[in-house]
JSON list of C-alpha atoms in Angstrom, two decimals:
[
{"chain": "S", "resi": 1, "resn": "MET", "atom": "CA", "xyz": [-6.86, -8.47, -8.62]},
{"chain": "S", "resi": 2, "resn": "THR", "atom": "CA", "xyz": [-6.27, -5.59, -10.98]},
{"chain": "S", "resi": 3, "resn": "ARG", "atom": "CA", "xyz": [-8.36, -2.44, -10.93]},
{"chain": "S", "resi": 4, "resn": "GLY", "atom": "CA", "xyz": [-10.44, -3.67, -13.88]},
{"chain": "S", "resi": 5, "resn": "GLU", "atom": "CA", "xyz": [-11.00, -7.10, -12.35]},
{"chain": "S", "resi": 6, "resn": "ALA", "atom": "CA", "xyz": [-11.99, -5.48, -9.07]},
{"chain": "S", "resi": 7, "resn": "GLU", "atom": "CA", "xyz": [-14.51, -3.24, -10.82]},
{"chain": "S", "resi": 8, "resn": "ASP", "atom": "CA", "xyz": [-16.09, -6.30, -12.46]},
{"chain": "S", "resi": 9, "resn": "ALA", "atom": "CA", "xyz": [-16.19, -8.12, -9.12]},
{"chain": "S", "resi": 10, "resn": "GLY", "atom": "CA", "xyz": [-17.76, -5.13, -7.43]},
{"chain": "S", "resi": 11, "resn": "ALA", "atom": "CA", "xyz": [-20.43, -4.85, -10.11]},
{"chain": "S", "resi": 12, "resn": "ALA", "atom": "CA", "xyz": [-21.25, -8.55, -9.85]},
{"chain": "S", "resi": 13, "resn": "GLY", "atom": "CA", "xyz": [-21.26, -8.65, -6.06]},
{"chain": "S", "resi": 14, "resn": "GLY", "atom": "CA", "xyz": [-23.09, -5.41, -5.36]},
{"chain": "S", "resi": 15, "resn": "SER", "atom": "CA", "xyz": [-20.27, -3.90, -3.30]},
{"chain": "S", "resi": 16, "resn": "GLY", "atom": "CA", "xyz": [-20.28, -0.14, -2.79]},
{"chain": "S", "resi": 17, "resn": "SER", "atom": "CA", "xyz": [-16.66, 0.12, -3.92]},
{"chain": "S", "resi": 18, "resn": "PRO", "atom": "CA", "xyz": [-15.23, -0.37, -7.42]},
{"chain": "S", "resi": 19, "resn": "LEU", "atom": "CA", "xyz": [-12.40, -2.31, -5.80]},
{"chain": "S", "resi": 20, "resn": "GLY", "atom": "CA", "xyz": [-14.81, -4.82, -4.28]},
{"chain": "S", "resi": 21, "resn": "TRP", "atom": "CA", "xyz": [-14.34, -4.09, -0.57]},
{"chain": "S", "resi": 22, "resn": "GLN", "atom": "CA", "xyz": [-16.45, -6.05, 1.89]},
{"chain": "S", "resi": 23, "resn": "ALA", "atom": "CA", "xyz": [-19.66, -4.20, 2.71]},
{"chain": "S", "resi": 24, "resn": "GLN", "atom": "CA", "xyz": [-19.71, -4.98, 6.44]},
{"chain": "S", "resi": 25, "resn": "GLU", "atom": "CA", "xyz": [-17.56, -3.18, 9.00]},
{"chain": "S", "resi": 26, "resn": "THR", "atom": "CA", "xyz": [-17.36, -5.19, 12.21]},
{"chain": "S", "resi": 27, "resn": "GLY", "atom": "CA", "xyz": [-14.48, -6.39, 14.33]},
{"chain": "S", "resi": 28, "resn": "SER", "atom": "CA", "xyz": [-14.72, -9.92, 12.91]},
{"chain": "S", "resi": 29, "resn": "ASP", "atom": "CA", "xyz": [-14.59, -8.83, 9.26]},
{"chain": "S", "resi": 30, "resn": "PRO", "atom": "CA", "xyz": [-11.40, -9.11, 7.20]},
{"chain": "S", "resi": 31, "resn": "LEU", "atom": "CA", "xyz": [-9.19, -6.05, 7.33]},
{"chain": "S", "resi": 32, "resn": "ARG", "atom": "CA", "xyz": [-9.49, -3.98, 4.16]},
{"chain": "S", "resi": 33, "resn": "VAL", "atom": "CA", "xyz": [-5.95, -3.49, 2.86]},
{"chain": "S", "resi": 34, "resn": "ALA", "atom": "CA", "xyz": [-5.13, -1.30, -0.15]},
{"chain": "S", "resi": 35, "resn": "VAL", "atom": "CA", "xyz": [-1.92, -2.28, -1.93]},
{"chain": "S", "resi": 36, "resn": "ILE", "atom": "CA", "xyz": [-0.62, 0.86, -3.65]},
{"chain": "S", "resi": 37, "resn": "ILE", "atom": "CA", "xyz": [1.82, 0.37, -6.54]},
{"chain": "S", "resi": 38, "resn": "GLY", "atom": "CA", "xyz": [3.69, 3.65, -6.64]},
{"chain": "S", "resi": 39, "resn": "SER", "atom": "CA", "xyz": [5.74, 3.56, -9.85]},
{"chain": "S", "resi": 40, "resn": "THR", "atom": "CA", "xyz": [4.19, 4.61, -13.16]},
{"chain": "S", "resi": 41, "resn": "ARG", "atom": "CA", "xyz": [7.41, 4.53, -15.18]},
{"chain": "S", "resi": 42, "resn": "GLU", "atom": "CA", "xyz": [7.33, 2.75, -18.54]},
{"chain": "S", "resi": 43, "resn": "GLY", "atom": "CA", "xyz": [9.21, -0.54, -18.27]},
{"chain": "S", "resi": 44, "resn": "ARG", "atom": "CA", "xyz": [8.83, -0.61, -14.48]},
{"chain": "S", "resi": 45, "resn": "ILE", "atom": "CA", "xyz": [9.15, -3.73, -12.38]},
{"chain": "S", "resi": 46, "resn": "GLY", "atom": "CA", "xyz": [6.73, -2.40, -9.76]},
{"chain": "S", "resi": 47, "resn": "ASP", "atom": "CA", "xyz": [3.75, -4.31, -11.14]},
{"chain": "S", "resi": 48, "resn": "ALA", "atom": "CA", "xyz": [5.74, -7.57, -10.97]},
{"chain": "S", "resi": 49, "resn": "VAL", "atom": "CA", "xyz": [6.76, -6.79, -7.38]},
{"chain": "S", "resi": 50, "resn": "GLY", "atom": "CA", "xyz": [3.11, -6.10, -6.57]},
{"chain": "S", "resi": 51, "resn": "ARG", "atom": "CA", "xyz": [2.05, -9.46, -8.03]},
{"chain": "S", "resi": 52, "resn": "TRP", "atom": "CA", "xyz": [4.83, -11.23, -6.11]},
{"chain": "S", "resi": 53, "resn": "PHE", "atom": "CA", "xyz": [3.65, -9.67, -2.85]},
{"chain": "S", "resi": 54, "resn": "LEU", "atom": "CA", "xyz": [-0.03, -10.34, -3.54]},
{"chain": "S", "resi": 55, "resn": "GLU", "atom": "CA", "xyz": [0.63, -14.04, -4.18]},
{"chain": "S", "resi": 56, "resn": "ARG", "atom": "CA", "xyz": [1.85, -14.28, -0.60]},
{"chain": "S", "resi": 57, "resn": "ALA", "atom": "CA", "xyz": [-0.61, -11.87, 1.00]},
{"chain": "S", "resi": 58, "resn": "ARG", "atom": "CA", "xyz": [-3.63, -13.65, -0.48]},
{"chain": "S", "resi": 59, "resn": "GLU", "atom": "CA", "xyz": [-2.82, -16.65, 1.68]},
{"chain": "S", "resi": 60, "resn": "ARG", "atom": "CA", "xyz": [-4.11, -14.58, 4.62]},
{"chain": "S", "resi": 61, "resn": "SER", "atom": "CA", "xyz": [-7.87, -15.04, 4.87]},
{"chain": "S", "resi": 62, "resn": "GLU", "atom": "CA", "xyz": [-8.11, -12.27, 7.49]},
{"chain": "S", "resi": 63, "resn": "LEU", "atom": "CA", "xyz": [-7.13, -9.66, 4.88]},
{"chain": "S", "resi": 64, "resn": "ASP", "atom": "CA", "xyz": [-9.41, -8.23, 2.18]},
{"chain": "S", "resi": 65, "resn": "LEU", "atom": "CA", "xyz": [-6.93, -7.07, -0.46]},
{"chain": "S", "resi": 66, "resn": "ALA", "atom": "CA", "xyz": [-7.41, -4.59, -3.28]},
{"chain": "S", "resi": 67, "resn": "VAL", "atom": "CA", "xyz": [-4.90, -2.98, -5.63]},
{"chain": "S", "resi": 68, "resn": "LEU", "atom": "CA", "xyz": [-4.47, 0.71, -6.35]},
{"chain": "S", "resi": 69, "resn": "ASP", "atom": "CA", "xyz": [-2.00, 0.75, -9.24]},
{"chain": "S", "resi": 70, "resn": "LEU", "atom": "CA", "xyz": [-1.21, 4.40, -9.90]},
{"chain": "S", "resi": 71, "resn": "ALA", "atom": "CA", "xyz": [-0.47, 3.57, -13.55]},
{"chain": "S", "resi": 72, "resn": "ASP", "atom": "CA", "xyz": [-4.19, 2.84, -13.96]},
{"chain": "S", "resi": 73, "resn": "PHE", "atom": "CA", "xyz": [-5.22, 6.36, -12.92]},
{"chain": "S", "resi": 74, "resn": "ASP", "atom": "CA", "xyz": [-5.28, 9.34, -15.26]},
{"chain": "S", "resi": 75, "resn": "PHE", "atom": "CA", "xyz": [-4.22, 12.00, -12.78]},
{"chain": "S", "resi": 76, "resn": "PRO", "atom": "CA", "xyz": [-3.71, 15.61, -13.95]},
{"chain": "S", "resi": 77, "resn": "VAL", "atom": "CA", "xyz": [-0.20, 16.90, -14.53]},
{"chain": "S", "resi": 78, "resn": "HIS", "atom": "CA", "xyz": [-0.98, 20.14, -12.69]},
{"chain": "S", "resi": 79, "resn": "TYR", "atom": "CA", "xyz": [-2.87, 20.14, -9.40]},
{"chain": "S", "resi": 80, "resn": "PRO", "atom": "CA", "xyz": [-6.34, 21.49, -10.31]},
{"chain": "S", "resi": 81, "resn": "GLY", "atom": "CA", "xyz": [-8.44, 23.85, -8.25]},
{"chain": "S", "resi": 82, "resn": "ARG", "atom": "CA", "xyz": [-11.18, 21.24, -8.20]},
{"chain": "S", "resi": 83, "resn": "ALA", "atom": "CA", "xyz": [-10.67, 17.48, -7.87]},
{"chain": "S", "resi": 84, "resn": "THR", "atom": "CA", "xyz": [-11.10, 15.42, -11.03]},
{"chain": "S", "resi": 85, "resn": "GLY", "atom": "CA", "xyz": [-13.12, 12.21, -11.11]},
{"chain": "S", "resi": 86, "resn": "GLU", "atom": "CA", "xyz": [-9.94, 10.11, -10.98]},
{"chain": "S", "resi": 87, "resn": "MET", "atom": "CA", "xyz": [-8.68, 12.03, -7.96]},
{"chain": "S", "resi": 88, "resn": "THR", "atom": "CA", "xyz": [-12.01, 11.58, -6.20]},
{"chain": "S", "resi": 89, "resn": "GLU", "atom": "CA", "xyz": [-12.08, 7.86, -6.97]},
{"chain": "S", "resi": 90, "resn": "PHE", "atom": "CA", "xyz": [-8.60, 7.44, -5.53]},
{"chain": "S", "resi": 91, "resn": "THR", "atom": "CA", "xyz": [-9.31, 9.34, -2.32]},
{"chain": "S", "resi": 92, "resn": "GLU", "atom": "CA", "xyz": [-12.57, 7.43, -1.82]},
{"chain": "S", "resi": 93, "resn": "GLU", "atom": "CA", "xyz": [-10.65, 4.16, -1.95]},
{"chain": "S", "resi": 94, "resn": "ILE", "atom": "CA", "xyz": [-8.13, 5.53, 0.55]},
{"chain": "S", "resi": 95, "resn": "ALA", "atom": "CA", "xyz": [-11.05, 6.40, 2.83]},
{"chain": "S", "resi": 96, "resn": "ARG", "atom": "CA", "xyz": [-12.51, 2.87, 2.54]},
{"chain": "S", "resi": 97, "resn": "ALA", "atom": "CA", "xyz": [-9.22, 1.14, 3.27]},
{"chain": "S", "resi": 98, "resn": "GLU", "atom": "CA", "xyz": [-8.29, 0.28, 6.85]},
{"chain": "S", "resi": 99, "resn": "ALA", "atom": "CA", "xyz": [-4.60, -0.37, 6.19]},
{"chain": "S", "resi": 100, "resn": "PHE", "atom": "CA", "xyz": [-2.09, 0.14, 3.41]},
{"chain": "S", "resi": 101, "resn": "VAL", "atom": "CA", "xyz": [0.88, -1.56, 1.80]},
{"chain": "S", "resi": 102, "resn": "VAL", "atom": "CA", "xyz": [2.93, 0.81, -0.37]},
{"chain": "S", "resi": 103, "resn": "VAL", "atom": "CA", "xyz": [5.05, -0.80, -3.08]},
{"chain": "S", "resi": 104, "resn": "THR", "atom": "CA", "xyz": [7.82, 1.64, -4.01]},
{"chain": "S", "resi": 105, "resn": "PRO", "atom": "CA", "xyz": [11.10, 1.78, -5.88]},
{"chain": "S", "resi": 106, "resn": "GLU", "atom": "CA", "xyz": [13.93, 4.09, -4.96]},
{"chain": "S", "resi": 107, "resn": "TYR", "atom": "CA", "xyz": [14.76, 6.92, -7.36]},
{"chain": "S", "resi": 108, "resn": "ASN", "atom": "CA", "xyz": [17.83, 8.98, -6.43]},
{"chain": "S", "resi": 109, "resn": "ARG", "atom": "CA", "xyz": [17.47, 8.13, -2.71]},
{"chain": "S", "resi": 110, "resn": "SER", "atom": "CA", "xyz": [13.77, 8.99, -2.69]},
{"chain": "S", "resi": 111, "resn": "PHE", "atom": "CA", "xyz": [10.41, 7.69, -3.90]},
{"chain": "S", "resi": 112, "resn": "PRO", "atom": "CA", "xyz": [8.62, 8.43, -7.21]},
{"chain": "S", "resi": 113, "resn": "ALA", "atom": "CA", "xyz": [6.91, 11.76, -7.84]},
{"chain": "S", "resi": 114, "resn": "SER", "atom": "CA", "xyz": [3.82, 9.82, -8.96]},
{"chain": "S", "resi": 115, "resn": "LEU", "atom": "CA", "xyz": [3.50, 8.39, -5.47]},
{"chain": "S", "resi": 116, "resn": "LYS", "atom": "CA", "xyz": [3.90, 11.76, -3.73]},
{"chain": "S", "resi": 117, "resn": "GLN", "atom": "CA", "xyz": [1.27, 13.28, -6.01]},
{"chain": "S", "resi": 118, "resn": "ALA", "atom": "CA", "xyz": [-1.24, 10.55, -5.16]},
{"chain": "S", "resi": 119, "resn": "ILE", "atom": "CA", "xyz": [-0.52, 10.69, -1.42]},
{"chain": "S", "resi": 120, "resn": "ASP", "atom": "CA", "xyz": [-1.20, 14.42, -1.40]},
{"chain": "S", "resi": 121, "resn": "PHE", "atom": "CA", "xyz": [-4.66, 14.00, -2.95]},
{"chain": "S", "resi": 122, "resn": "ALA", "atom": "CA", "xyz": [-5.93, 12.72, 0.41]},
{"chain": "S", "resi": 123, "resn": "TYR", "atom": "CA", "xyz": [-5.45, 13.88, 4.02]},
{"chain": "S", "resi": 124, "resn": "GLU", "atom": "CA", "xyz": [-8.02, 12.85, 6.61]},
{"chain": "S", "resi": 125, "resn": "GLU", "atom": "CA", "xyz": [-8.61, 9.66, 4.62]},
{"chain": "S", "resi": 126, "resn": "TRP", "atom": "CA", "xyz": [-5.15, 8.40, 5.68]},
{"chain": "S", "resi": 127, "resn": "GLN", "atom": "CA", "xyz": [-5.46, 9.20, 9.37]},
{"chain": "S", "resi": 128, "resn": "THR", "atom": "CA", "xyz": [-5.26, 6.59, 12.15]},
{"chain": "S", "resi": 129, "resn": "LYS", "atom": "CA", "xyz": [-4.46, 3.73, 9.79]},
{"chain": "S", "resi": 130, "resn": "PRO", "atom": "CA", "xyz": [-1.29, 1.61, 9.53]},
{"chain": "S", "resi": 131, "resn": "VAL", "atom": "CA", "xyz": [1.07, 1.79, 6.55]},
{"chain": "S", "resi": 132, "resn": "ALA", "atom": "CA", "xyz": [3.54, -0.94, 5.57]},
{"chain": "S", "resi": 133, "resn": "PHE", "atom": "CA", "xyz": [6.19, -0.81, 2.85]},
{"chain": "S", "resi": 134, "resn": "VAL", "atom": "CA", "xyz": [7.44, -3.17, 0.17]},
{"chain": "S", "resi": 135, "resn": "SER", "atom": "CA", "xyz": [10.51, -1.49, -1.34]},
{"chain": "S", "resi": 136, "resn": "TYR", "atom": "CA", "xyz": [12.88, -2.55, -4.07]},
{"chain": "S", "resi": 137, "resn": "GLY", "atom": "CA", "xyz": [16.11, -1.44, -5.67]},
{"chain": "S", "resi": 138, "resn": "HIS", "atom": "CA", "xyz": [19.73, -2.32, -6.30]},
{"chain": "S", "resi": 139, "resn": "GLY", "atom": "CA", "xyz": [22.00, -2.32, -3.28]},
{"chain": "S", "resi": 140, "resn": "SER", "atom": "CA", "xyz": [19.93, -0.24, -0.85]},
{"chain": "S", "resi": 141, "resn": "ALA", "atom": "CA", "xyz": [16.73, -2.26, -1.54]},
{"chain": "S", "resi": 142, "resn": "GLY", "atom": "CA", "xyz": [14.68, 0.94, -1.57]},
{"chain": "S", "resi": 143, "resn": "LEU", "atom": "CA", "xyz": [15.24, 1.73, 2.10]},
{"chain": "S", "resi": 144, "resn": "TYR", "atom": "CA", "xyz": [16.12, 5.39, 1.46]},
{"chain": "S", "resi": 145, "resn": "ALA", "atom": "CA", "xyz": [12.72, 5.78, -0.20]},
{"chain": "S", "resi": 146, "resn": "VAL", "atom": "CA", "xyz": [10.99, 4.18, 2.78]},
{"chain": "S", "resi": 147, "resn": "GLU", "atom": "CA", "xyz": [12.70, 6.49, 5.27]},
{"chain": "S", "resi": 148, "resn": "GLN", "atom": "CA", "xyz": [11.39, 9.52, 3.40]},
{"chain": "S", "resi": 149, "resn": "LEU", "atom": "CA", "xyz": [7.92, 8.00, 3.13]},
{"chain": "S", "resi": 150, "resn": "ARG", "atom": "CA", "xyz": [7.87, 7.50, 6.90]},
{"chain": "S", "resi": 151, "resn": "SER", "atom": "CA", "xyz": [8.20, 11.27, 7.37]},
{"chain": "S", "resi": 152, "resn": "VAL", "atom": "CA", "xyz": [5.41, 11.97, 4.89]},
{"chain": "S", "resi": 153, "resn": "PHE", "atom": "CA", "xyz": [3.03, 9.47, 6.49]},
{"chain": "S", "resi": 154, "resn": "THR", "atom": "CA", "xyz": [3.84, 10.71, 9.99]},
{"chain": "S", "resi": 155, "resn": "GLU", "atom": "CA", "xyz": [2.53, 14.11, 8.92]},
{"chain": "S", "resi": 156, "resn": "LEU", "atom": "CA", "xyz": [-0.66, 12.36, 7.78]},
{"chain": "S", "resi": 157, "resn": "HIS", "atom": "CA", "xyz": [-1.24, 10.87, 11.26]},
{"chain": "S", "resi": 158, "resn": "THR", "atom": "CA", "xyz": [-0.69, 7.26, 10.24]},
{"chain": "S", "resi": 159, "resn": "VAL", "atom": "CA", "xyz": [1.22, 4.49, 12.01]},
{"chain": "S", "resi": 160, "resn": "THR", "atom": "CA", "xyz": [4.13, 3.23, 9.90]},
{"chain": "S", "resi": 161, "resn": "LEU", "atom": "CA", "xyz": [5.30, -0.29, 10.63]},
{"chain": "S", "resi": 162, "resn": "ARG", "atom": "CA", "xyz": [8.75, -1.05, 11.92]},
{"chain": "S", "resi": 163, "resn": "ASN", "atom": "CA", "xyz": [9.09, -4.16, 9.76]},
{"chain": "S", "resi": 164, "resn": "GLY", "atom": "CA", "xyz": [8.80, -4.13, 6.00]},
{"chain": "S", "resi": 165, "resn": "VAL", "atom": "CA", "xyz": [9.88, -6.06, 2.93]},
{"chain": "S", "resi": 166, "resn": "ALA", "atom": "CA", "xyz": [13.03, -4.81, 1.17]},
{"chain": "S", "resi": 167, "resn": "LEU", "atom": "CA", "xyz": [14.03, -6.44, -2.12]},
{"chain": "S", "resi": 168, "resn": "ASP", "atom": "CA", "xyz": [17.63, -6.07, -3.29]},
{"chain": "S", "resi": 169, "resn": "PHE", "atom": "CA", "xyz": [17.82, -7.15, -6.91]},
{"chain": "S", "resi": 170, "resn": "LEU", "atom": "CA", "xyz": [21.62, -7.20, -6.83]},
{"chain": "S", "resi": 171, "resn": "GLN", "atom": "CA", "xyz": [21.35, -9.95, -4.23]},
{"chain": "S", "resi": 172, "resn": "GLN", "atom": "CA", "xyz": [18.59, -11.91, -5.96]},
{"chain": "S", "resi": 173, "resn": "PRO", "atom": "CA", "xyz": [16.42, -11.05, -8.97]},
{"chain": "S", "resi": 174, "resn": "LEU", "atom": "CA", "xyz": [12.70, -11.29, -8.32]},
{"chain": "S", "resi": 175, "resn": "GLU", "atom": "CA", "xyz": [12.20, -14.14, -10.79]},
{"chain": "S", "resi": 176, "resn": "GLU", "atom": "CA", "xyz": [14.79, -16.45, -9.22]},
{"chain": "S", "resi": 177, "resn": "SER", "atom": "CA", "xyz": [13.68, -19.53, -7.30]},
{"chain": "S", "resi": 178, "resn": "PRO", "atom": "CA", "xyz": [12.21, -18.65, -3.88]},
{"chain": "S", "resi": 179, "resn": "SER", "atom": "CA", "xyz": [13.42, -21.91, -2.31]},
{"chain": "S", "resi": 180, "resn": "GLY", "atom": "CA", "xyz": [16.92, -20.63, -1.46]},
{"chain": "S", "resi": 181, "resn": "PRO", "atom": "CA", "xyz": [17.98, -18.68, 1.64]},
{"chain": "S", "resi": 182, "resn": "THR", "atom": "CA", "xyz": [17.14, -15.28, 0.14]},
{"chain": "S", "resi": 183, "resn": "GLY", "atom": "CA", "xyz": [13.67, -16.41, -0.92]},
{"chain": "S", "resi": 184, "resn": "THR", "atom": "CA", "xyz": [13.01, -17.86, 2.53]},
{"chain": "S", "resi": 185, "resn": "ARG", "atom": "CA", "xyz": [14.04, -14.57, 4.20]},
{"chain": "S", "resi": 186, "resn": "ARG", "atom": "CA", "xyz": [11.79, -12.62, 1.84]},
{"chain": "S", "resi": 187, "resn": "ASP", "atom": "CA", "xyz": [8.80, -14.81, 2.61]},
{"chain": "S", "resi": 188, "resn": "ARG", "atom": "CA", "xyz": [9.43, -14.50, 6.33]},
{"chain": "S", "resi": 189, "resn": "SER", "atom": "CA", "xyz": [9.61, -10.71, 5.98]},
{"chain": "S", "resi": 190, "resn": "VAL", "atom": "CA", "xyz": [6.19, -10.75, 4.31]},
{"chain": "S", "resi": 191, "resn": "ARG", "atom": "CA", "xyz": [4.71, -12.86, 7.11]},
{"chain": "S", "resi": 192, "resn": "VAL", "atom": "CA", "xyz": [6.09, -10.67, 9.90]},
{"chain": "S", "resi": 193, "resn": "MET", "atom": "CA", "xyz": [4.99, -7.46, 8.19]},
{"chain": "S", "resi": 194, "resn": "LEU", "atom": "CA", "xyz": [1.46, -8.76, 7.61]},
{"chain": "S", "resi": 195, "resn": "ASP", "atom": "CA", "xyz": [1.23, -9.97, 11.22]},
{"chain": "S", "resi": 196, "resn": "GLN", "atom": "CA", "xyz": [2.06, -6.44, 12.38]},
{"chain": "S", "resi": 197, "resn": "LEU", "atom": "CA", "xyz": [-0.23, -4.82, 9.81]},
{"chain": "S", "resi": 198, "resn": "GLY", "atom": "CA", "xyz": [-3.15, -6.99, 10.93]},
{"chain": "S", "resi": 199, "resn": "TRP", "atom": "CA", "xyz": [-2.55, -6.19, 14.61]},
{"chain": "S", "resi": 200, "resn": "TRP", "atom": "CA", "xyz": [-2.36, -2.44, 14.07]},
{"chain": "S", "resi": 201, "resn": "GLY", "atom": "CA", "xyz": [-5.19, -2.43, 11.55]},
{"chain": "S", "resi": 202, "resn": "ARG", "atom": "CA", "xyz": [-7.63, -4.14, 13.89]},
{"chain": "S", "resi": 203, "resn": "ALA", "atom": "CA", "xyz": [-6.48, -2.18, 16.94]},
{"chain": "S", "resi": 204, "resn": "LEU", "atom": "CA", "xyz": [-6.93, 1.16, 15.17]},
{"chain": "S", "resi": 205, "resn": "ARG", "atom": "CA", "xyz": [-10.26, 0.09, 13.68]},
{"chain": "S", "resi": 206, "resn": "ASP", "atom": "CA", "xyz": [-11.52, -0.65, 17.19]},
{"chain": "S", "resi": 207, "resn": "ALA", "atom": "CA", "xyz": [-10.12, 2.66, 18.45]},
{"chain": "S", "resi": 208, "resn": "ARG", "atom": "CA", "xyz": [-11.88, 4.67, 15.71]},
{"chain": "S", "resi": 209, "resn": "ALA", "atom": "CA", "xyz": [-15.15, 2.98, 16.61]},
{"chain": "S", "resi": 210, "resn": "LEU", "atom": "CA", "xyz": [-14.78, 3.95, 20.27]},
{"chain": "S", "resi": 211, "resn": "ARG", "atom": "CA", "xyz": [-13.90, 7.63, 19.92]},
{"chain": "S", "resi": 212, "resn": "PRO", "atom": "CA", "xyz": [-13.17, 10.24, 17.25]},
{"chain": "S", "resi": 213, "resn": "TYR", "atom": "CA", "xyz": [-9.56, 11.08, 16.50]},
{"chain": "S", "resi": 214, "resn": "VAL", "atom": "CA", "xyz": [-8.34, 14.61, 17.28]},
{"chain": "S", "resi": 215, "resn": "SER", "atom": "CA", "xyz": [-5.74, 15.79, 14.75]}
]
């Protein structure tokens, strides 16, 4: 579901969120997971990676998925003294989410500036929620970017998952058949990561309901 499709769904269904989150918040409800596509570069492959991941994640009925594609947001070039409407919309969706999957490339052994800018728009909204990573690149599969993101999200009081999905396009392009050994390993990585994300997401949701977090 793209941002526009989610807005239409939310308007039709009466949800309080433009991304169409579930209205209820109980332990039996699906976990609200925001999939953040971090690259905004023209000609990027990040949107295709996001679609590839979502095809697999949508098989999980216990997850309520929504997409935050940073290319869809008109964020200011300079950090303003007062939040713009787009900044507020983004941080509100971070607040509504109960878990995150960050889709990131690797640029010069780090992650995109567009992603860092968006992360910094929120603070308390990230806290006590799990973060998983889908990274991609050539050779290193984006793992240098993930290691730096772990430090950033630690400062934001999140729980970053041990297991992630790392796509090495030197080993296998995204569009190649998934039936071979590499495709099977990729699909297994998605399953393991989502199992862990669901466990941490529900555990931390229960913990937040029991007592306030002290940062």
